[in-house]
PDB file of C-alpha atoms and ligand atoms in Angstrom:
ATOM      1  CA  UNK Y 191      -0.008   0.029   0.007  1.00  0.00           C
ATOM      2  CA  UNK Y 192       1.166   3.492  -0.853  1.00  0.00           C
ATOM      3  CA  UNK Y 193       0.125   6.508   1.214  1.00  0.00           C
ATOM      4  CA  UNK Y 194       1.177  10.117   0.633  1.00  0.00           C
ATOM      5  CA  UNK Y 195       0.916  13.239   2.773  1.00  0.00           C
ATOM      6  CA  UNK Y 196       0.327  16.641   1.175  1.00  0.00           C
ATOM      7  CA  UNK Y 197      -0.340  20.177   2.300  1.00  0.00           C
ATOM      8  CA  UNK Y 198       1.279  23.620   2.410  1.00  0.00           C
ATOM      9  CA  UNK Y 199       4.282  24.276   4.693  1.00  0.00           C
ATOM     10  CA  UNK Y 200       3.670  24.092   8.395  1.00  0.00           C
ATOM     11  CA  UNK Y 201       0.744  21.718   8.535  1.00  0.00           C
ATOM     12  CA  UNK Y 202       2.634  19.197  10.769  1.00  0.00           C
ATOM     13  CA  UNK Y 203       3.015  16.473   8.137  1.00  0.00           C
ATOM     14  CA  UNK Y 204       6.193  15.016   9.568  1.00  0.00           C
ATOM     15  CA  UNK Y 205       4.829  14.799  13.102  1.00  0.00           C
ATOM     16  CA  UNK Y 206       1.726  13.006  11.826  1.00  0.00           C
ATOM     17  CA  UNK Y 207       3.795  10.629   9.639  1.00  0.00           C
ATOM     18  CA  UNK Y 208       5.834   9.583  12.667  1.00  0.00           C
ATOM     19  CA  UNK Y 209       2.613   8.860  14.574  1.00  0.00           C
ATOM     20  CA  UNK Y 210       1.103   6.863  11.697  1.00  0.00           C
ATOM     21  CA  UNK Y 211       4.297   4.809  11.172  1.00  0.00           C
ATOM     22  CA  UNK Y 212       4.267   3.807  14.845  1.00  0.00           C
ATOM     23  CA  UNK Y 213       0.557   3.010  14.795  1.00  0.00           C
ATOM     24  CA  UNK Y 214       0.882   0.781  11.698  1.00  0.00           C
ATOM     25  CA  UNK Y 215       3.957  -0.921  13.059  1.00  0.00           C
ATOM     26  CA  UNK Y 216       2.167  -1.732  16.297  1.00  0.00           C
ATOM     27  CA  UNK Y 217      -0.492  -3.408  14.071  1.00  0.00           C
ATOM     28  CA  UNK Y 218       2.252  -5.587  12.582  1.00  0.00           C
ATOM     29  CA  UNK Y 219       2.872  -3.835   9.252  1.00  0.00           C
ATOM     30  CA  UNK Y 220       6.297  -3.088   7.875  1.00  0.00           C
ATOM     31  CA  UNK Y 221       6.490   0.614   7.039  1.00  0.00           C
ATOM     32  CA  UNK Y 222       8.894   2.633   4.911  1.00  0.00           C
ATOM     33  CA  UNK Y 223       8.787   6.359   5.513  1.00  0.00           C
ATOM     34  CA  UNK Y 224      10.276   8.512   2.787  1.00  0.00           C
ATOM     35  CA  UNK Y 225      10.067  12.017   1.315  1.00  0.00           C
ATOM     36  CA  UNK Y 226      10.263  14.305  -1.721  1.00  0.00           C
ATOM     37  CA  UNK Y 227      12.384  15.935  -2.788  1.00  0.00           C
ATOM     38  CA  UNK Y 228      15.317  13.843  -1.614  1.00  0.00           C
ATOM     39  CA  UNK Y 229      14.095  10.278  -1.184  1.00  0.00           C
ATOM     40  CA  UNK Y 230      17.031   8.793  -3.160  1.00  0.00           C
ATOM     41  CA  UNK Y 231      20.769   9.415  -3.434  1.00  0.00           C
ATOM     42  CA  UNK Y 232      20.386  11.420  -6.636  1.00  0.00           C
ATOM     43  CA  UNK Y 233      17.304  13.028  -5.133  1.00  0.00           C
ATOM     44  CA  UNK Y 234      19.338  14.358  -2.160  1.00  0.00           C
ATOM     45  CA  UNK Y 235      21.528  16.258  -4.623  1.00  0.00           C
ATOM     46  CA  UNK Y 236      18.440  17.580  -6.408  1.00  0.00           C
ATOM     47  CA  UNK Y 237      16.933  18.626  -3.141  1.00  0.00           C
ATOM     48  CA  UNK Y 238      19.865  20.913  -2.378  1.00  0.00           C
ATOM     49  CA  UNK Y 239      19.379  22.737  -5.644  1.00  0.00           C
ATOM     50  CA  UNK Y 240      15.551  22.893  -5.308  1.00  0.00           C
ATOM     51  CA  UNK Y 241      15.325  24.232  -1.771  1.00  0.00           C
ATOM     52  CA  UNK Y 242      18.412  26.449  -1.405  1.00  0.00           C
ATOM     53  CA  UNK Y 243      17.743  30.223  -1.143  1.00  0.00           C
ATOM     54  CA  UNK Y 244      20.598  30.725  -3.566  1.00  0.00           C
ATOM     55  CA  UNK Y 245      18.724  29.077  -6.408  1.00  0.00           C
ATOM     56  CA  UNK Y 246      17.214  32.402  -7.470  1.00  0.00           C
ATOM     57  CA  UNK Y 247      18.074  31.718 -11.171  1.00  0.00           C
ATOM     58  CA  UNK Y 248      16.184  28.443 -11.393  1.00  0.00           C
ATOM     59  CA  UNK Y 249      13.498  28.775 -14.123  1.00  0.00           C
ATOM     60  CA  UNK Y 250       9.988  27.460 -13.556  1.00  0.00           C
ATOM     61  CA  UNK Y 251      10.434  24.828 -16.220  1.00  0.00           C
ATOM     62  CA  UNK Y 252      13.779  23.574 -14.766  1.00  0.00           C
ATOM     63  CA  UNK Y 253      12.190  23.455 -11.334  1.00  0.00           C
ATOM     64  CA  UNK Y 254       9.436  21.230 -12.767  1.00  0.00           C
ATOM     65  CA  UNK Y 255      11.877  18.831 -14.405  1.00  0.00           C
ATOM     66  CA  UNK Y 256      14.074  18.555 -11.387  1.00  0.00           C
ATOM     67  CA  UNK Y 257      11.049  17.564  -9.236  1.00  0.00           C
ATOM     68  CA  UNK Y 258      10.042  15.029 -11.869  1.00  0.00           C
ATOM     69  CA  UNK Y 259      13.576  13.649 -12.037  1.00  0.00           C
ATOM     70  CA  UNK Y 260      13.613  13.353  -8.264  1.00  0.00           C
ATOM     71  CA  UNK Y 261      10.320  11.456  -8.410  1.00  0.00           C
ATOM     72  CA  UNK Y 262      11.272   9.031 -11.202  1.00  0.00           C
ATOM     73  CA  UNK Y 263      14.428   8.123  -9.274  1.00  0.00           C
ATOM     74  CA  UNK Y 264      12.531   7.804  -5.993  1.00  0.00           C
ATOM     75  CA  UNK Y 265       9.785   5.585  -7.446  1.00  0.00           C
ATOM     76  CA  UNK Y 266      12.203   3.219  -9.172  1.00  0.00           C
ATOM     77  CA  UNK Y 267      14.768   2.910  -6.396  1.00  0.00           C
ATOM     78  CA  UNK Y 268      12.746   3.185  -3.234  1.00  0.00           C
ATOM     79  CA  UNK Y 269       8.954   3.172  -3.540  1.00  0.00           C
ATOM     80  CA  UNK Y 270       8.335   0.330  -5.992  1.00  0.00           C
ATOM     81  CA  UNK Y 271      10.838  -2.116  -4.409  1.00  0.00           C
ATOM     82  CA  UNK Y 272       9.324  -1.494  -0.938  1.00  0.00           C
ATOM     83  CA  UNK Y 273       5.746  -2.011  -2.161  1.00  0.00           C
ATOM     84  CA  UNK Y 274       6.857  -5.170  -3.972  1.00  0.00           C
ATOM     85  CA  UNK Y 275       8.275  -6.340  -0.651  1.00  0.00           C
ATOM     86  CA  UNK Y 276       4.818  -5.976   0.896  1.00  0.00           C
ATOM     87  CA  UNK Y 277       5.643  -2.858   2.948  1.00  0.00           C
ATOM     88  CA  UNK Y 278       3.346   0.106   3.493  1.00  0.00           C
ATOM     89  CA  UNK Y 279       5.137   3.080   1.992  1.00  0.00           C
ATOM     90  CA  UNK Y 280       4.410   6.580   3.407  1.00  0.00           C
ATOM     91  CA  UNK Y 281       5.801   9.560   1.451  1.00  0.00           C
ATOM     92  CA  UNK Y 282       6.006  13.059   2.773  1.00  0.00           C
ATOM     93  CA  UNK Y 283       4.888  14.801  -0.507  1.00  0.00           C
ATOM     94  CA  UNK Y 284       4.617  13.210  -3.934  1.00  0.00           C
ATOM     95  CA  UNK Y 285       3.112  13.874  -7.376  1.00  0.00           C
ATOM     96  CA  UNK Y 286       0.272  16.090  -6.121  1.00  0.00           C
ATOM     97  CA  UNK Y 287       2.831  18.589  -4.834  1.00  0.00           C
ATOM     98  CA  UNK Y 288       3.974  19.164  -8.432  1.00  0.00           C
ATOM     99  CA  UNK Y 289       0.427  19.622  -9.709  1.00  0.00           C
ATOM    100  CA  UNK Y 290      -0.338  22.076  -6.949  1.00  0.00           C
ATOM    101  CA  UNK Y 291       2.935  24.044  -6.491  1.00  0.00           C
ATOM    102  CA  UNK Y 292       4.091  24.141 -10.146  1.00  0.00           C
ATOM    103  CA  UNK Y 293       0.534  24.212 -11.428  1.00  0.00           C
ATOM    104  CA  UNK Y 294      -1.810  26.245  -9.235  1.00  0.00           C
ATOM    105  CA  UNK Y 295       1.174  28.022  -7.580  1.00  0.00           C
ATOM    106  CA  UNK Y 296       3.480  28.823 -10.476  1.00  0.00           C
ATOM    107  CA  UNK Y 297       0.853  28.823 -13.222  1.00  0.00           C
ATOM    108  CA  UNK Y 298       1.772  25.742 -15.339  1.00  0.00           C
ATOM    109  CA  UNK Y 299      -1.104  23.693 -16.704  1.00  0.00           C
ATOM    110  CA  UNK Y 300      -2.345  21.089 -14.200  1.00  0.00           C
ATOM    111  CA  UNK Y 301      -3.485  18.681 -16.960  1.00  0.00           C
ATOM    112  CA  UNK Y 302      -0.052  18.677 -18.564  1.00  0.00           C
ATOM    113  CA  UNK Y 303       1.527  18.203 -15.163  1.00  0.00           C
ATOM    114  CA  UNK Y 304      -0.701  15.206 -14.491  1.00  0.00           C
ATOM    115  CA  UNK Y 305       0.565  13.657 -17.786  1.00  0.00           C
ATOM    116  CA  UNK Y 306       4.244  14.414 -17.008  1.00  0.00           C
ATOM    117  CA  UNK Y 307       3.701  12.881 -13.551  1.00  0.00           C
ATOM    118  CA  UNK Y 308       2.348   9.714 -15.259  1.00  0.00           C
ATOM    119  CA  UNK Y 309       5.774   9.276 -16.840  1.00  0.00           C
ATOM    120  CA  UNK Y 310       7.614   9.896 -13.535  1.00  0.00           C
ATOM    121  CA  UNK Y 311       5.439   7.631 -11.368  1.00  0.00           C
ATOM    122  CA  UNK Y 312       5.399   4.784 -13.845  1.00  0.00           C
ATOM    123  CA  UNK Y 313       2.066   3.415 -12.662  1.00  0.00           C
ATOM    124  CA  UNK Y 314       2.779   4.029  -8.987  1.00  0.00           C
ATOM    125  CA  UNK Y 315       0.076   6.497  -8.024  1.00  0.00           C
ATOM    126  CA  UNK Y 316      -0.769   6.483  -4.285  1.00  0.00           C
ATOM    127  CA  UNK Y 317      -3.656   4.383  -2.992  1.00  0.00           C
ATOM    128  CA  UNK Y 318      -4.506   7.103  -0.437  1.00  0.00           C
ATOM    129  CA  UNK Y 319      -3.428  10.764  -0.059  1.00  0.00           C
ATOM    130  CA  UNK Y 320      -3.990  12.704   3.126  1.00  0.00           C
ATOM    131  CA  UNK Y 321      -4.271  16.422   2.557  1.00  0.00           C
ATOM    132  CA  UNK Y 322      -3.448  18.327   5.749  1.00  0.00           C
ATOM    133  CA  UNK Y 323      -5.271  21.637   5.432  1.00  0.00           C
ATOM    134  CA  UNK Y 324      -4.580  24.761   7.305  1.00  0.00           C
ATOM    135  CA  UNK Y 325      -4.867  28.527   6.600  1.00  0.00           C
ATOM    136  CA  UNK Y 326      -1.888  29.782   4.639  1.00  0.00           C
ATOM    137  CA  UNK Y 327      -0.915  32.497   7.132  1.00  0.00           C
ATOM    138  CA  UNK Y 328      -0.851  30.026  10.020  1.00  0.00           C
ATOM    139  CA  UNK Y 329       1.082  27.388   8.077  1.00  0.00           C
ATOM    140  CA  UNK Y 330       3.653  29.930   6.952  1.00  0.00           C
ATOM    141  CA  UNK Y 331       4.023  31.251  10.511  1.00  0.00           C
ATOM    142  CA  UNK Y 332       4.673  27.690  11.832  1.00  0.00           C
ATOM    143  CA  UNK Y 333       7.082  26.797   9.034  1.00  0.00           C
ATOM    144  CA  UNK Y 334       9.144  29.961   9.313  1.00  0.00           C
ATOM    145  CA  UNK Y 335       9.424  29.577  13.087  1.00  0.00           C
ATOM    146  CA  UNK Y 336      10.665  25.974  12.560  1.00  0.00           C
ATOM    147  CA  UNK Y 337      13.233  26.975   9.961  1.00  0.00           C
ATOM    148  CA  UNK Y 338      14.607  29.741  12.119  1.00  0.00           C
ATOM    149  CA  UNK Y 339      14.686  27.408  15.157  1.00  0.00           C
ATOM    150  CA  UNK Y 340      16.497  24.700  13.122  1.00  0.00           C
ATOM    151  CA  UNK Y 341      18.747  27.272  11.410  1.00  0.00           C
ATOM    152  CA  UNK Y 342      17.561  26.050   7.985  1.00  0.00           C
ATOM    153  CA  UNK Y 343      16.289  29.253   6.400  1.00  0.00           C
ATOM    154  CA  UNK Y 344      19.169  29.565   3.975  1.00  0.00           C
ATOM    155  CA  UNK Y 345      19.492  25.886   3.085  1.00  0.00           C
ATOM    156  CA  UNK Y 346      15.720  24.984   2.872  1.00  0.00           C
ATOM    157  CA  UNK Y 347      13.809  28.226   2.852  1.00  0.00           C
ATOM    158  CA  UNK Y 348      13.222  28.926  -0.780  1.00  0.00           C
ATOM    159  CA  UNK Y 349       9.467  28.170  -0.643  1.00  0.00           C
ATOM    160  CA  UNK Y 350       8.895  29.649   2.781  1.00  0.00           C
ATOM    161  CA  UNK Y 351      10.289  32.900   1.410  1.00  0.00           C
ATOM    162  CA  UNK Y 352       7.472  33.048  -1.228  1.00  0.00           C
ATOM    163  CA  UNK Y 353       4.625  35.536  -0.559  1.00  0.00           C
ATOM    164  CA  UNK Y 354       1.557  34.828   1.456  1.00  0.00           C
ATOM    165  CA  UNK Y 355      -0.364  35.211  -1.772  1.00  0.00           C
ATOM    166  CA  UNK Y 356       1.607  32.300  -3.318  1.00  0.00           C
ATOM    167  CA  UNK Y 357       0.880  30.086  -0.312  1.00  0.00           C
ATOM    168  CA  UNK Y 358      -2.799  31.015  -0.378  1.00  0.00           C
ATOM    169  CA  UNK Y 359      -2.941  30.064  -4.086  1.00  0.00           C
ATOM    170  CA  UNK Y 360      -1.246  26.721  -3.212  1.00  0.00           C
ATOM    171  CA  UNK Y 361      -3.714  26.036  -0.417  1.00  0.00           C
ATOM    172  CA  UNK Y 362      -6.692  26.772  -2.674  1.00  0.00           C
ATOM    173  CA  UNK Y 363      -5.074  24.665  -5.386  1.00  0.00           C
ATOM    174  CA  UNK Y 364      -4.857  21.700  -3.036  1.00  0.00           C
ATOM    175  CA  UNK Y 365      -8.550  22.000  -2.138  1.00  0.00           C
ATOM    176  CA  UNK Y 366      -9.566  22.220  -5.801  1.00  0.00           C
ATOM    177  CA  UNK Y 367      -7.302  19.308  -6.812  1.00  0.00           C
ATOM    178  CA  UNK Y 368      -8.617  17.215  -3.843  1.00  0.00           C
ATOM    179  CA  UNK Y 369     -12.242  17.842  -4.885  1.00  0.00           C
ATOM    180  CA  UNK Y 370     -11.402  16.660  -8.405  1.00  0.00           C
ATOM    181  CA  UNK Y 371      -9.796  13.475  -6.944  1.00  0.00           C
ATOM    182  CA  UNK Y 372     -12.023  12.903  -3.902  1.00  0.00           C
ATOM    183  CA  UNK Y 373     -11.846   9.077  -4.166  1.00  0.00           C
ATOM    184  CA  UNK Y 374      -8.083   9.131  -3.441  1.00  0.00           C
ATOM    185  CA  UNK Y 375      -7.394  12.441  -1.680  1.00  0.00           C
ATOM    186  CA  UNK Y 376      -8.915  12.894   1.788  1.00  0.00           C
ATOM    187  CA  UNK Y 377      -8.905  16.218   3.649  1.00  0.00           C
ATOM    188  CA  UNK Y 378      -7.814  16.512   7.237  1.00  0.00           C
ATOM    189  CA  UNK Y 379      -8.325  19.598   9.407  1.00  0.00           C
ATOM    190  CA  UNK Y 380      -4.764  20.384  10.502  1.00  0.00           C
ATOM    191  CA  UNK Y 381      -5.649  23.383  12.633  1.00  0.00           C
ATOM    192  CA  UNK Y 382      -6.564  21.011  15.543  1.00  0.00           C
ATOM    193  CA  UNK Y 383      -4.010  19.759  18.130  1.00  0.00           C
ATOM    194  CA  UNK Y 384      -1.642  16.895  17.339  1.00  0.00           C
ATOM    195  CA  UNK Y 385      -3.994  14.229  18.746  1.00  0.00           C
ATOM    196  CA  UNK Y 386      -7.052  15.699  17.071  1.00  0.00           C
ATOM    197  CA  UNK Y 387      -5.301  15.644  13.795  1.00  0.00           C
ATOM    198  CA  UNK Y 388      -4.075  12.095  14.228  1.00  0.00           C
ATOM    199  CA  UNK Y 389      -7.568  10.801  15.193  1.00  0.00           C
ATOM    200  CA  UNK Y 390      -8.856  11.976  11.781  1.00  0.00           C
ATOM    201  CA  UNK Y 391      -5.890  10.316  10.019  1.00  0.00           C
ATOM    202  CA  UNK Y 392      -6.280   7.072  11.902  1.00  0.00           C
ATOM    203  CA  UNK Y 393      -9.959   6.779  10.891  1.00  0.00           C
ATOM    204  CA  UNK Y 394      -9.258   7.455   7.264  1.00  0.00           C
ATOM    205  CA  UNK Y 395      -6.362   5.022   7.141  1.00  0.00           C
ATOM    206  CA  UNK Y 396      -8.366   2.294   8.984  1.00  0.00           C
ATOM    207  CA  UNK Y 397     -11.073   2.551   6.399  1.00  0.00           C
ATOM    208  CA  UNK Y 398      -8.697   1.897   3.534  1.00  0.00           C
ATOM    209  CA  UNK Y 399      -6.433  -0.785   4.956  1.00  0.00           C
TER     210      UNK Y 399
HETATM  211  P1  TYD U 650      10.078  20.502   2.416  1.00  0.00           P
HETATM  212  O1  TYD U 650      11.161  20.982   3.291  1.00  0.00           O
HETATM  213  O2  TYD U 650       9.924  19.013   2.270  1.00  0.00           O
HETATM  214  O3  TYD U 650       8.715  21.197   2.818  1.00  0.00           O
HETATM  215  P2  TYD U 650       7.734  20.766   3.940  1.00  0.00           P
HETATM  216  O4  TYD U 650       8.525  20.885   5.199  1.00  0.00           O
HETATM  217  O5  TYD U 650       6.621  21.771   3.913  1.00  0.00           O
HETATM  218  O6  TYD U 650       7.279  19.424   3.553  1.00  0.00           O
HETATM  219  O7  TYD U 650      10.272  21.190   1.011  1.00  0.00           O
HETATM  220  C1  TYD U 650       9.614  20.802  -0.117  1.00  0.00           C
HETATM  221  C2  TYD U 650       9.264  22.050  -0.842  1.00  0.00           C
HETATM  222  O8  TYD U 650       9.254  21.749  -2.222  1.00  0.00           O
HETATM  223  C3  TYD U 650       7.899  22.506  -0.486  1.00  0.00           C
HETATM  224  O9  TYD U 650       7.901  23.908  -0.291  1.00  0.00           O
HETATM  225  C4  TYD U 650       7.043  22.204  -1.684  1.00  0.00           C
HETATM  226  C5  TYD U 650       8.028  22.141  -2.815  1.00  0.00           C
HETATM  227  N1  TYD U 650       7.639  21.096  -3.831  1.00  0.00           N
HETATM  228  C6  TYD U 650       7.276  21.530  -5.070  1.00  0.00           C
HETATM  229  O10 TYD U 650       7.098  22.733  -5.352  1.00  0.00           O
HETATM  230  N2  TYD U 650       6.958  20.569  -6.022  1.00  0.00           N
HETATM  231  C7  TYD U 650       7.101  19.208  -5.835  1.00  0.00           C
HETATM  232  O11 TYD U 650       6.777  18.375  -6.679  1.00  0.00           O
HETATM  233  C8  TYD U 650       7.508  18.827  -4.457  1.00  0.00           C
HETATM  234  C9  TYD U 650       7.626  17.400  -4.149  1.00  0.00           C
HETATM  235  C10 TYD U 650       7.787  19.802  -3.520  1.00  0.00           C
END
């Protein structure tokens, strides 16, 4: 089974992924947790380029192809082998991030992005996607606080440095895209406390195990 987590910055995806991994392992499943960008060796190199504040000269199209390259490598080297081994794979971001950030956020055509993603994922679309939803201003506030605390603003802050308007567009994009794919993408209210958010996730995952 393949589960992905999506949402704007600062929704608490990684905290919830840790809780879900533990929950599933206690039920006896083998779980692989991974992420994008940077889930493979090549992907780690691409992540540096993609998230560094110094990448101001990266064009929108190059950005798109680097995310797709990261994904193709990730699917073939990590995700597919783990699924074939019978593991549950949980990825922090995946193909929907491209459709929403490069599409609704940057203005590329979502339908074209869906087709390019088809090449990158090679048949490996998620079985279930959890969209952690929060107001853009609140998410950005949480993410920026975290980056400053972890001293990662320079290395990983390229998207956090985008305007509130960009993040609002991304949030709305996620909601639109989720409505178009409601069988696979399930919305979670991420403004609640950690337990309240996990309770919603647990119920959704239980229903699709
Ligand atoms: P990351 O540090 O993983 O963000 P977060 O902590 O919010 O999960 O950085 C990933 C950034 O890359 C994030 O801002 C969204 C962006 N992104 C895209 O624009 N397109 C993509 O296809 C992916 C996977 C990520």
